[in-house]
mmCIF file of C-alpha atoms in Angstrom:
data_model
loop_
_atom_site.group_PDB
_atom_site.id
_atom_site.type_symbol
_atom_site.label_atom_id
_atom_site.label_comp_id
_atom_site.label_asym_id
_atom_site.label_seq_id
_atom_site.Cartn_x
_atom_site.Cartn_y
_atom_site.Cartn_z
ATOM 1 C CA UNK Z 451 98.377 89.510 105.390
ATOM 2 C CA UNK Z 452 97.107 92.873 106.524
ATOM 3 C CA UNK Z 453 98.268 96.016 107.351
ATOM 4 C CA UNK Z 454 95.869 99.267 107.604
ATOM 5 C CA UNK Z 455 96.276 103.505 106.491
ATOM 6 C CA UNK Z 456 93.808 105.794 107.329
ATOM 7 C CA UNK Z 457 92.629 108.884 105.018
ATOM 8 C CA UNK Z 458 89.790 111.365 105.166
ATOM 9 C CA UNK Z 459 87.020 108.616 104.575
ATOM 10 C CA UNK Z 460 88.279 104.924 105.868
ATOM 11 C CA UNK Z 461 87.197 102.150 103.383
ATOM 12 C CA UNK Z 462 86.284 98.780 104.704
ATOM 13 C CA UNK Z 463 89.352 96.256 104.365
ATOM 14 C CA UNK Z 464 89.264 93.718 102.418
ATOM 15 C CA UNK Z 465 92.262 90.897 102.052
ATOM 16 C CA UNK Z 466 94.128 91.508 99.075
ATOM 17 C CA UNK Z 467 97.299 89.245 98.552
ATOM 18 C CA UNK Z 468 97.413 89.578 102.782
ATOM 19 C CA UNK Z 469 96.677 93.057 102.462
ATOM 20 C CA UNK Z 470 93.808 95.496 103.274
ATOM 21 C CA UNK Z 471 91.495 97.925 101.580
ATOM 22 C CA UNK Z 472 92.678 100.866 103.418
ATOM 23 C CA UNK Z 473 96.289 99.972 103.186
ATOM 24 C CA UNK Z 474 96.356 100.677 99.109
ATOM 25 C CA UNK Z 475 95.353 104.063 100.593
ATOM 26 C CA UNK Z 476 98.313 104.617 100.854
ATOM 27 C CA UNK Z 477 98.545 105.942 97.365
ATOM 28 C CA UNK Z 478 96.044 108.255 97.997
ATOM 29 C CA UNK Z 479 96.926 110.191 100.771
ATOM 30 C CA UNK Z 480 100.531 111.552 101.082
ATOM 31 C CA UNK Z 481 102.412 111.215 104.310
ATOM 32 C CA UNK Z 482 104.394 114.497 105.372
ATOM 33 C CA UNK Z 483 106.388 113.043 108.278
ATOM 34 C CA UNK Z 484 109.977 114.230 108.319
ATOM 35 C CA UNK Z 485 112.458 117.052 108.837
ATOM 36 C CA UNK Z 486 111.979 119.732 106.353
ATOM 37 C CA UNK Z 487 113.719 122.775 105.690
ATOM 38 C CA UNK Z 488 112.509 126.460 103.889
ATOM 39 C CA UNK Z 489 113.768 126.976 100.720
ATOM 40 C CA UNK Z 490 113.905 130.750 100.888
ATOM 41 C CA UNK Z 491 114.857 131.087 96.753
ATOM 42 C CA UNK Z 492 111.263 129.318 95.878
ATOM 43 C CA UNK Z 493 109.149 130.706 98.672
ATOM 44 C CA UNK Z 494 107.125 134.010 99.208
ATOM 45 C CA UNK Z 495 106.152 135.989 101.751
ATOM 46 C CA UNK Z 496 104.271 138.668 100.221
ATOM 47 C CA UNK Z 497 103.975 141.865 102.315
ATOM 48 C CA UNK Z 498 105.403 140.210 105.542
ATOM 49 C CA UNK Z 499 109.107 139.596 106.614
ATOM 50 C CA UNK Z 500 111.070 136.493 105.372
ATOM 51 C CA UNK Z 501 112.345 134.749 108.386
ATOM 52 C CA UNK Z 502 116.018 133.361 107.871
ATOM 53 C CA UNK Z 503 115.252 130.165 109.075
ATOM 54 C CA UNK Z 504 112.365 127.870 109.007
ATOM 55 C CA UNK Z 505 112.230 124.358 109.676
ATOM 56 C CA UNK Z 506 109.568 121.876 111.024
ATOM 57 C CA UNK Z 507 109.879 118.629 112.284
ATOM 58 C CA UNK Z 508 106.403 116.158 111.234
ATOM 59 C CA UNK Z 509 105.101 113.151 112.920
ATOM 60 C CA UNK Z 510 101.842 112.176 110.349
ATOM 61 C CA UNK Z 511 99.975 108.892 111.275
ATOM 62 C CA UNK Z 512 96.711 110.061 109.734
ATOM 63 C CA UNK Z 513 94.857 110.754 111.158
ATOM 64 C CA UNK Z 514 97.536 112.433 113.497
ATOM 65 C CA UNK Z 515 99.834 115.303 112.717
ATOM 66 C CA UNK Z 516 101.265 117.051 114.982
ATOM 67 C CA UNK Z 517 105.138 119.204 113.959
ATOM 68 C CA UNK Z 518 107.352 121.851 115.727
ATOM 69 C CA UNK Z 519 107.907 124.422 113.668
ATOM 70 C CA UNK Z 520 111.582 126.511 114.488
ATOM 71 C CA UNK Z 521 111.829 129.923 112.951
ATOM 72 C CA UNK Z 522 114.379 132.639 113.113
ATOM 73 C CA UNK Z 523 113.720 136.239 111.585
ATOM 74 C CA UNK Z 524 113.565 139.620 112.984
ATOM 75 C CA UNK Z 525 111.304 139.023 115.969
ATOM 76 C CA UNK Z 526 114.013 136.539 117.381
ATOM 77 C CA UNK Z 527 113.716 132.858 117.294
ATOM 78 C CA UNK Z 528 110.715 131.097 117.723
ATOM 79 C CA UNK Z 529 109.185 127.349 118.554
ATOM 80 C CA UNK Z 530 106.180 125.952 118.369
ATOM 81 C CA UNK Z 531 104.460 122.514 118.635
ATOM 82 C CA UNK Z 532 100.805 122.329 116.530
ATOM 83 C CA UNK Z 533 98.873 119.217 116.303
ATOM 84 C CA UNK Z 534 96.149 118.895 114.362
ATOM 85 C CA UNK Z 535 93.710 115.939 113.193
ATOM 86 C CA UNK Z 536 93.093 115.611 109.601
ATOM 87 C CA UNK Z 537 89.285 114.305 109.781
ATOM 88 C CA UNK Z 538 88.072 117.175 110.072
ATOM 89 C CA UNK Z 539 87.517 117.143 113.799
ATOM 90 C CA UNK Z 540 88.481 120.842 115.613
ATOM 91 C CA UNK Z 541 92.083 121.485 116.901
ATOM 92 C CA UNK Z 542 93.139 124.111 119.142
ATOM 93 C CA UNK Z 543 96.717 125.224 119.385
ATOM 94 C CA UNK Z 544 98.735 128.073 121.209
ATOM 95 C CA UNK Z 545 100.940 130.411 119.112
ATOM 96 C CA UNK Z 546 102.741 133.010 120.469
ATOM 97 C CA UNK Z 547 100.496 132.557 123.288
ATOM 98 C CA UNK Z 548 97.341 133.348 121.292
ATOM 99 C CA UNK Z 549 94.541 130.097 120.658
ATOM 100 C CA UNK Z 550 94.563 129.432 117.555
ATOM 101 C CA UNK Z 551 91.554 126.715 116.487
ATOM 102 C CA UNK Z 552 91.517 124.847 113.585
ATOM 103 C CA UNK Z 553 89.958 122.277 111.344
ATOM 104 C CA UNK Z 554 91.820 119.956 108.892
ATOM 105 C CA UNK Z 555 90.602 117.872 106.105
ATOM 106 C CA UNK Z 556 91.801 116.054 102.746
ATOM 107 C CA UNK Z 557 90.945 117.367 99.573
ATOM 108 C CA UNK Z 558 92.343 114.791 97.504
ATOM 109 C CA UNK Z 559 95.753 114.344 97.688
ATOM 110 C CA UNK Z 560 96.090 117.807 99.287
ATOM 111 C CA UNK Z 561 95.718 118.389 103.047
ATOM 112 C CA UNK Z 562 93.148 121.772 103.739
ATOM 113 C CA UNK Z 563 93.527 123.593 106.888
ATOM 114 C CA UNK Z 564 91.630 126.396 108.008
ATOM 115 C CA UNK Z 565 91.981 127.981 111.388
ATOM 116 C CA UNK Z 566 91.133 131.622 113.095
ATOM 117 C CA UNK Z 567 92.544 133.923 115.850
ATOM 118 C CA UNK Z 568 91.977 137.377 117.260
ATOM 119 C CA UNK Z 569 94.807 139.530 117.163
ATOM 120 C CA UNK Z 570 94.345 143.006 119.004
ATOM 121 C CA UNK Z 571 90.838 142.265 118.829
ATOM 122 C CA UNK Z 572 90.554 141.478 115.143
ATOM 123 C CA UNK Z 573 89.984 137.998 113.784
ATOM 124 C CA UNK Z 574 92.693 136.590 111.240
ATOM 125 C CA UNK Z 575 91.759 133.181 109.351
ATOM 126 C CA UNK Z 576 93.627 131.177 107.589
ATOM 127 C CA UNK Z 577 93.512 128.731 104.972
ATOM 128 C CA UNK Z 578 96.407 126.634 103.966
ATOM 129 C CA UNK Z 579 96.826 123.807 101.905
ATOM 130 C CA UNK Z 580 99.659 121.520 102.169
ATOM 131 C CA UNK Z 581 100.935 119.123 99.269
ATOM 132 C CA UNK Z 582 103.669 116.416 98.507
ATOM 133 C CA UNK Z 583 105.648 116.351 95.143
ATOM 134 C CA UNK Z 584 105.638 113.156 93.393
ATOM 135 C CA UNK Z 585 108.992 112.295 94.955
ATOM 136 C CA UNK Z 586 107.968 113.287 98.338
ATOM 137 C CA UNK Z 587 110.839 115.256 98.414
ATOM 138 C CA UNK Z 588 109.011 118.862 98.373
ATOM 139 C CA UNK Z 589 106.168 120.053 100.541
ATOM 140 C CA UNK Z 590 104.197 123.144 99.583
ATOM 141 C CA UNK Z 591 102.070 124.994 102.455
ATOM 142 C CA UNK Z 592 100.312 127.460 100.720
ATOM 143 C CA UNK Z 593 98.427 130.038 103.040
ATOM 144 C CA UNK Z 594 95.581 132.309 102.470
ATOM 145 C CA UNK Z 595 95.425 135.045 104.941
ATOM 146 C CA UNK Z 596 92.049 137.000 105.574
ATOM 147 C CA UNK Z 597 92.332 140.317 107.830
ATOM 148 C CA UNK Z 598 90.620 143.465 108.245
ATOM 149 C CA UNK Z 599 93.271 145.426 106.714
ATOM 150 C CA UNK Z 600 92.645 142.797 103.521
ATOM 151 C CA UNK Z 601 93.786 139.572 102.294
ATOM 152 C CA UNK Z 602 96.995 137.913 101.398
ATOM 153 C CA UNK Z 603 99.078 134.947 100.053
ATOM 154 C CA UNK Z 604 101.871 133.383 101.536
ATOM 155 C CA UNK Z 605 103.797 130.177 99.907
ATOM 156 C CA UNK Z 606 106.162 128.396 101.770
ATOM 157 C CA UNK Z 607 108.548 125.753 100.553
ATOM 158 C CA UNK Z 608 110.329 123.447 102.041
ATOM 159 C CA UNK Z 609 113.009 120.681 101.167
ATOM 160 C CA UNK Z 610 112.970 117.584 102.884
ATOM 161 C CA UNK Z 611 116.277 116.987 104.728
ATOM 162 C CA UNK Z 612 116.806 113.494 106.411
ATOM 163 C CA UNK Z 613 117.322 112.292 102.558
ATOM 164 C CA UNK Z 614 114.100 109.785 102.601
ATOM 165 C CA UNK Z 615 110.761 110.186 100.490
ATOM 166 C CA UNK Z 616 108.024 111.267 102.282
ATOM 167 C CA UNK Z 617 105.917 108.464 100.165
ATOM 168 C CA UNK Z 618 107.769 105.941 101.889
ATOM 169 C CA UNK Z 619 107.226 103.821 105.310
ATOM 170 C CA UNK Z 620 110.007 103.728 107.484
ATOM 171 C CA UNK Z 621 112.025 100.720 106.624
ATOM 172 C CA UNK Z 622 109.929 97.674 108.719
ATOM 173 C CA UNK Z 623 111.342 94.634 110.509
ATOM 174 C CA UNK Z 624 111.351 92.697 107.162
ATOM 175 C CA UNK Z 625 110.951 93.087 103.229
ATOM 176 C CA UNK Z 626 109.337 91.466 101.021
ATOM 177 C CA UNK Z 627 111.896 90.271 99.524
ATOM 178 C CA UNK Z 628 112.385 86.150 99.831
ATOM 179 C CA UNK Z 629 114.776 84.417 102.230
ATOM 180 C CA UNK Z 630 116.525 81.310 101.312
ATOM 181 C CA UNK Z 631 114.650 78.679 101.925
ATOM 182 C CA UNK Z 632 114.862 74.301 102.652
ATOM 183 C CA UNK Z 633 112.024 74.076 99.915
ATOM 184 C CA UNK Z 634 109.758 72.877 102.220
ATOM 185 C CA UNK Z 635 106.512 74.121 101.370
ATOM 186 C CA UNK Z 636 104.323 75.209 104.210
ATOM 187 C CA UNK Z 637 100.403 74.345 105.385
ATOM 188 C CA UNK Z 638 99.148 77.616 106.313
ATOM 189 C CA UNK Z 639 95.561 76.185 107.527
ATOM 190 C CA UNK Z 640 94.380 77.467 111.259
ATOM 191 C CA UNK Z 641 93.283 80.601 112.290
ATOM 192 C CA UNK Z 642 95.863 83.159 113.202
ATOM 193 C CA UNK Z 643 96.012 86.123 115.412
ATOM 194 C CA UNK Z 644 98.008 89.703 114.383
ATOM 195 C CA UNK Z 645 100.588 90.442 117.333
ATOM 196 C CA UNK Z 646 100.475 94.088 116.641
ATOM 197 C CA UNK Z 647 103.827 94.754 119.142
ATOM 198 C CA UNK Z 648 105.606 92.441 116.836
ATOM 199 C CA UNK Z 649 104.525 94.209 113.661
ATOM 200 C CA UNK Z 650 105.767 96.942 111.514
ATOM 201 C CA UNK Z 651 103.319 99.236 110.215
ATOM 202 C CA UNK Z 652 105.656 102.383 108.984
ATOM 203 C CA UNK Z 653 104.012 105.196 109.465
ATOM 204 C CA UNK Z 654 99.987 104.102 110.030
ATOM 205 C CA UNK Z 655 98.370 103.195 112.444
ATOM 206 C CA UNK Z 656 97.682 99.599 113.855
ATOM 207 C CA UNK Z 657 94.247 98.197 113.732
ATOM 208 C CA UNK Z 658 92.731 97.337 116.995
ATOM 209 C CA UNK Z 659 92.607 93.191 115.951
ATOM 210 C CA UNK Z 660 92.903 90.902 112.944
ATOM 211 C CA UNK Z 661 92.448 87.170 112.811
ATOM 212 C CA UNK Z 662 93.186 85.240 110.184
ATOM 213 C CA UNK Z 663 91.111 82.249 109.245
ATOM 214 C CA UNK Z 664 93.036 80.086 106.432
ATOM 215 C CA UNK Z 665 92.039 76.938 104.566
ATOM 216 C CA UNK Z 666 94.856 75.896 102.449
ATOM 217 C CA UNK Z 667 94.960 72.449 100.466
ATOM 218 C CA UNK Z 668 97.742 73.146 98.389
ATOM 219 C CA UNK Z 669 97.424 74.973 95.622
ATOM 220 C CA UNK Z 670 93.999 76.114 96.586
ATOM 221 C CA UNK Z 671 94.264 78.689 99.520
ATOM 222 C CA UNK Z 672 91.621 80.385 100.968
ATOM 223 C CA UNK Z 673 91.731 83.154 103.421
ATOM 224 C CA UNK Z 674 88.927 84.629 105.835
ATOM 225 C CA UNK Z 675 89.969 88.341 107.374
ATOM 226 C CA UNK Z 676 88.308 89.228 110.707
ATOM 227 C CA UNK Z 677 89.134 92.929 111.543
ATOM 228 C CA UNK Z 678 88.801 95.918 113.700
ATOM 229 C CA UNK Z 679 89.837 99.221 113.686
ATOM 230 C CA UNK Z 680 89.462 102.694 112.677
ATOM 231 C CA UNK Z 681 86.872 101.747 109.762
ATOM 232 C CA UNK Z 682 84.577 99.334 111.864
ATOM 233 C CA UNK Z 683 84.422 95.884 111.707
ATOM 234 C CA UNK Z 684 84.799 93.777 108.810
ATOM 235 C CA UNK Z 685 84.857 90.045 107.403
ATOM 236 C CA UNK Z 686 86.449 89.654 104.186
ATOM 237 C CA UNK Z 687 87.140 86.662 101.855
ATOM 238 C CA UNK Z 688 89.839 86.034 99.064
ATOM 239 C CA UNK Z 689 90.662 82.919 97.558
ATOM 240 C CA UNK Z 690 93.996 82.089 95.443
ATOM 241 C CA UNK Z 691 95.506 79.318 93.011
ATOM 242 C CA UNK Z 692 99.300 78.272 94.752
ATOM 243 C CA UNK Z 693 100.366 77.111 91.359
ATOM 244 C CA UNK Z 694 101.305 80.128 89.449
ATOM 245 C CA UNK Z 695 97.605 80.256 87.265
ATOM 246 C CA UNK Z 696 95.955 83.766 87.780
ATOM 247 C CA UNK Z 697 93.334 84.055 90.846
ATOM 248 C CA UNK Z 698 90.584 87.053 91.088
ATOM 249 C CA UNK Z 699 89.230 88.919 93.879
ATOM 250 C CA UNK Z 700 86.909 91.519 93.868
ATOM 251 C CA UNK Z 701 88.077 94.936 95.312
ATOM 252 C CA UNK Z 702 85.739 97.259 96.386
ATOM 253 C CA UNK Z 703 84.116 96.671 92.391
ATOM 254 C CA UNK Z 704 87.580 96.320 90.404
ATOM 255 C CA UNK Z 705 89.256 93.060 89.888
ATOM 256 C CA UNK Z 706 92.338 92.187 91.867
ATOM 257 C CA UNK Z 707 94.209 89.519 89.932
ATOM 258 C CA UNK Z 708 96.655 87.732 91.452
ATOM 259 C CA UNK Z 709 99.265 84.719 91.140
ATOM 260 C CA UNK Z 710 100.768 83.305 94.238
ATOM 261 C CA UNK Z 711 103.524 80.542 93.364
ATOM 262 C CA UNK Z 712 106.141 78.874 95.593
ATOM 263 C CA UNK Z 713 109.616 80.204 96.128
ATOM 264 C CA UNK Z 714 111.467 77.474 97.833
ATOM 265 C CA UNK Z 715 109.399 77.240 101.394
ATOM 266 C CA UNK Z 716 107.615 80.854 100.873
ATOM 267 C CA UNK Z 717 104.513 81.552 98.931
ATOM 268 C CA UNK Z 718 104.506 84.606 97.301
ATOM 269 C CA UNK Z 719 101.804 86.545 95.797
ATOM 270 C CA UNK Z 720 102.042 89.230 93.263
ATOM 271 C CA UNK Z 721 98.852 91.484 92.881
ATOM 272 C CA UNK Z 722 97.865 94.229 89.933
ATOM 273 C CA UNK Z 723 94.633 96.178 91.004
ATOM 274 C CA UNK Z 724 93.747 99.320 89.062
ATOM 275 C CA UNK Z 725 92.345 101.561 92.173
ATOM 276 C CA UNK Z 726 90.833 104.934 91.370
ATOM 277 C CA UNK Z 727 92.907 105.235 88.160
ATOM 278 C CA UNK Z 728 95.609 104.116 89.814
ATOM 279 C CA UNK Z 729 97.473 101.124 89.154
ATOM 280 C CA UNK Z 730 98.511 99.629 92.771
ATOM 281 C CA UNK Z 731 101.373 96.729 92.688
ATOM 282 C CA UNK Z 732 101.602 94.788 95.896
ATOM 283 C CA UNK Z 733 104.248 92.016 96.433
ATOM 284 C CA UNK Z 734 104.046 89.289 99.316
ATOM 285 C CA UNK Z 735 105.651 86.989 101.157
ATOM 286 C CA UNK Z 736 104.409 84.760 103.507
ATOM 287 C CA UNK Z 737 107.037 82.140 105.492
ATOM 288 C CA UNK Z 738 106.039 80.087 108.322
ATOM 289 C CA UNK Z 739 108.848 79.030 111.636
ATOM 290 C CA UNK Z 740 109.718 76.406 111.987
ATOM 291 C CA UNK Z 741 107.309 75.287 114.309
ATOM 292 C CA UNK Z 742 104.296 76.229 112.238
ATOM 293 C CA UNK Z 743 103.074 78.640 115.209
ATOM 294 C CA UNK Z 744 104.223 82.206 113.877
ATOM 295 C CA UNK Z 745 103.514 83.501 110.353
ATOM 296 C CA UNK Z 746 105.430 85.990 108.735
ATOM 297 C CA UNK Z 747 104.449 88.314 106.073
ATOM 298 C CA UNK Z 748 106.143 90.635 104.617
ATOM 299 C CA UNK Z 749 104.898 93.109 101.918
ATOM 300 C CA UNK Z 750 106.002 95.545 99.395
ATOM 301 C CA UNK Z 751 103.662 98.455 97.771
ATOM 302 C CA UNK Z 752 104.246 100.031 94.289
ATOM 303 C CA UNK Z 753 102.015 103.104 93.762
ATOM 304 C CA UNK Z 754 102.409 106.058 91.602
ATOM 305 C CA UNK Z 755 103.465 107.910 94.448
ATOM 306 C CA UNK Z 756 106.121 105.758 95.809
ATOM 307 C CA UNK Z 757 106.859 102.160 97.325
ATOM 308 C CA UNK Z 758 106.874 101.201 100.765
ATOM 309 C CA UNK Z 759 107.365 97.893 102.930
ATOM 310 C CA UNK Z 760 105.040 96.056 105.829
ATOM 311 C CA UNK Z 761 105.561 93.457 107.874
ATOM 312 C CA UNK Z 762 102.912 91.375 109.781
ATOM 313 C CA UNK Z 763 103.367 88.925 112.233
ATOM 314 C CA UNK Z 764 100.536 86.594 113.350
ATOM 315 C CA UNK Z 765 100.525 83.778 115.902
ATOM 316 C CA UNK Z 766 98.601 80.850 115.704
ATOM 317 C CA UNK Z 767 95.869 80.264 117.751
ATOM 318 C CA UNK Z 768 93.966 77.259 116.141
#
């Protein structure tokens, strides 16, 4: 059904094979949560000392970052926790017992952050930009220093060390991959309500509601989104074919086609949408209990910059 990421501008959702707008987002924004590690052999310090040991620690639900950064060099070991917002709103952060106030934004697919100090009475900024390999396996911090004594470059580079792409949701409560099934085919019709606690939404944020309004008369299957969250409040409308023939939504001006066909008692719908010059692969499944009140859907993304899994769980209410 629907699942929602935030980036530098929110787009209004629409429903797209049970999925939002700002969830293909996704592809557009990299997430940098993990444990990452310096790689001392690709990184450079310029004219300050290379500390022995850097590593940070990143929590990133845009748009929320916040890391603790552990360092070891010659002025001893060091931690510090930074958190930062990446819409561009002002952060301020204590290092080394100095304020330290920032502001961080997207520029593209790269995160900008630019923050100033005093030191001894002299006022140091800084502007670094972070960015994510294609694998999500390397992040880059590049950082442009500006000082009275004159300006210089650092570039730090990290590995990523708990082994999982940084492109990738944390595995949810269920994939979209298809259970077996009786073969009964379900009647999705009534209006149903996204239990958020019951949810999996990998590393972005919940929306604040989502109902559901579905007309299904086998194979035509119609579905009404009611949402709010980060973006506003939207209505959205997307209509598909149950029979395996190719349906067509509109997506924010480019065509969504989809075809949604039974697999024993789940439907699932397959959806190509070329997004910003991106071509964005979503795969769904959506299985009913056995009582008809709780709707499962579960959802995997295929993006340039790596796949990742949702799952949604609505109740009914009508």
């Amino acid at each position: 059904m629907y699942s929602v990421i935030t980036r530098r501008s929110l787009l209004p959702m629409l429903a797209l094979a049970g999925l939002s707008a700002a969830c293909l987002m996704a592809a557009d924004k990299p997430n940098f949560s993990g444990s990452w590690k310096m790689d001392a052999s690709k990184s450079d310090f310029g004219p300050m000392p290379a500390p022995d040991k850097l590593e940070q620690t990143i929590t990133h639900a845009d748009p929320n970052l916040s890391f603790t950064t552990v360092s070891n060099g010659a002025n001893g070991e060091s931690k510090t926790d930074t958190v930062y917002t990446t819409d561009g709103k002002e952060s301020v952060n204590k290092v080394r017992n100095m304020e330290v106030k920032s502001v961080a934004a997207w520029d593209g697919d790269k995160l900008v952050v630019k923050s100033k100090r005093e030191v001894q009475g002299m006022e140091i900024s800084l502007v670094e930009t972070w960015s994510l390999s294609t694998d999500g396996k390397v992040l880059t911090i590049v950082r442009n220093a500006s000082t009275p004594q004159g300006d210089f470059t650092l570039t730090t580079v990290m590995n990523k060390a708990d082994g999982a792409s940084a492109a990738a949701a944390p595995a949810p409560a269920a994939t979209a991959s298809v259970a077996p099934s009786s073969g009964k085919r379900a009647d999705f019709t009534g209006e149903w309500k996204l239990n958020i606690d019951k949810s999996n939404f990998g590393p972005v944020p919940p929306p604040t509601s989502e109902t559901q309004k579905v007309d299904h008369h086998d194979p035509a299957l119609k579905v009404t989104t009611i949402s709010s969250g980060m973006d506003g409040d939207h209505t959205d409308n997307a209509a598909y074919a149950t029979d395996g023939s190719e349906s067509s939504n509109d997506f924010r001006g480019s065509a969504a086609k989809s075809v949604a066909k039974w697999e024993g008692d789940t439907l699932v719908i397959s959806t190509k949408v070329d997004y910003q010059g991106m071509e964005i692969t979503l795969k769904s499944g959506w299985k009913l209990s056995d009582d008809g009140k709780t709707l499962n859907v579960a959802t995997k993304i295929m993006t340039p910059q790596g796949d990742f899994d949702l799952a949604n769980v609505f109740d009914k209410v009508k």
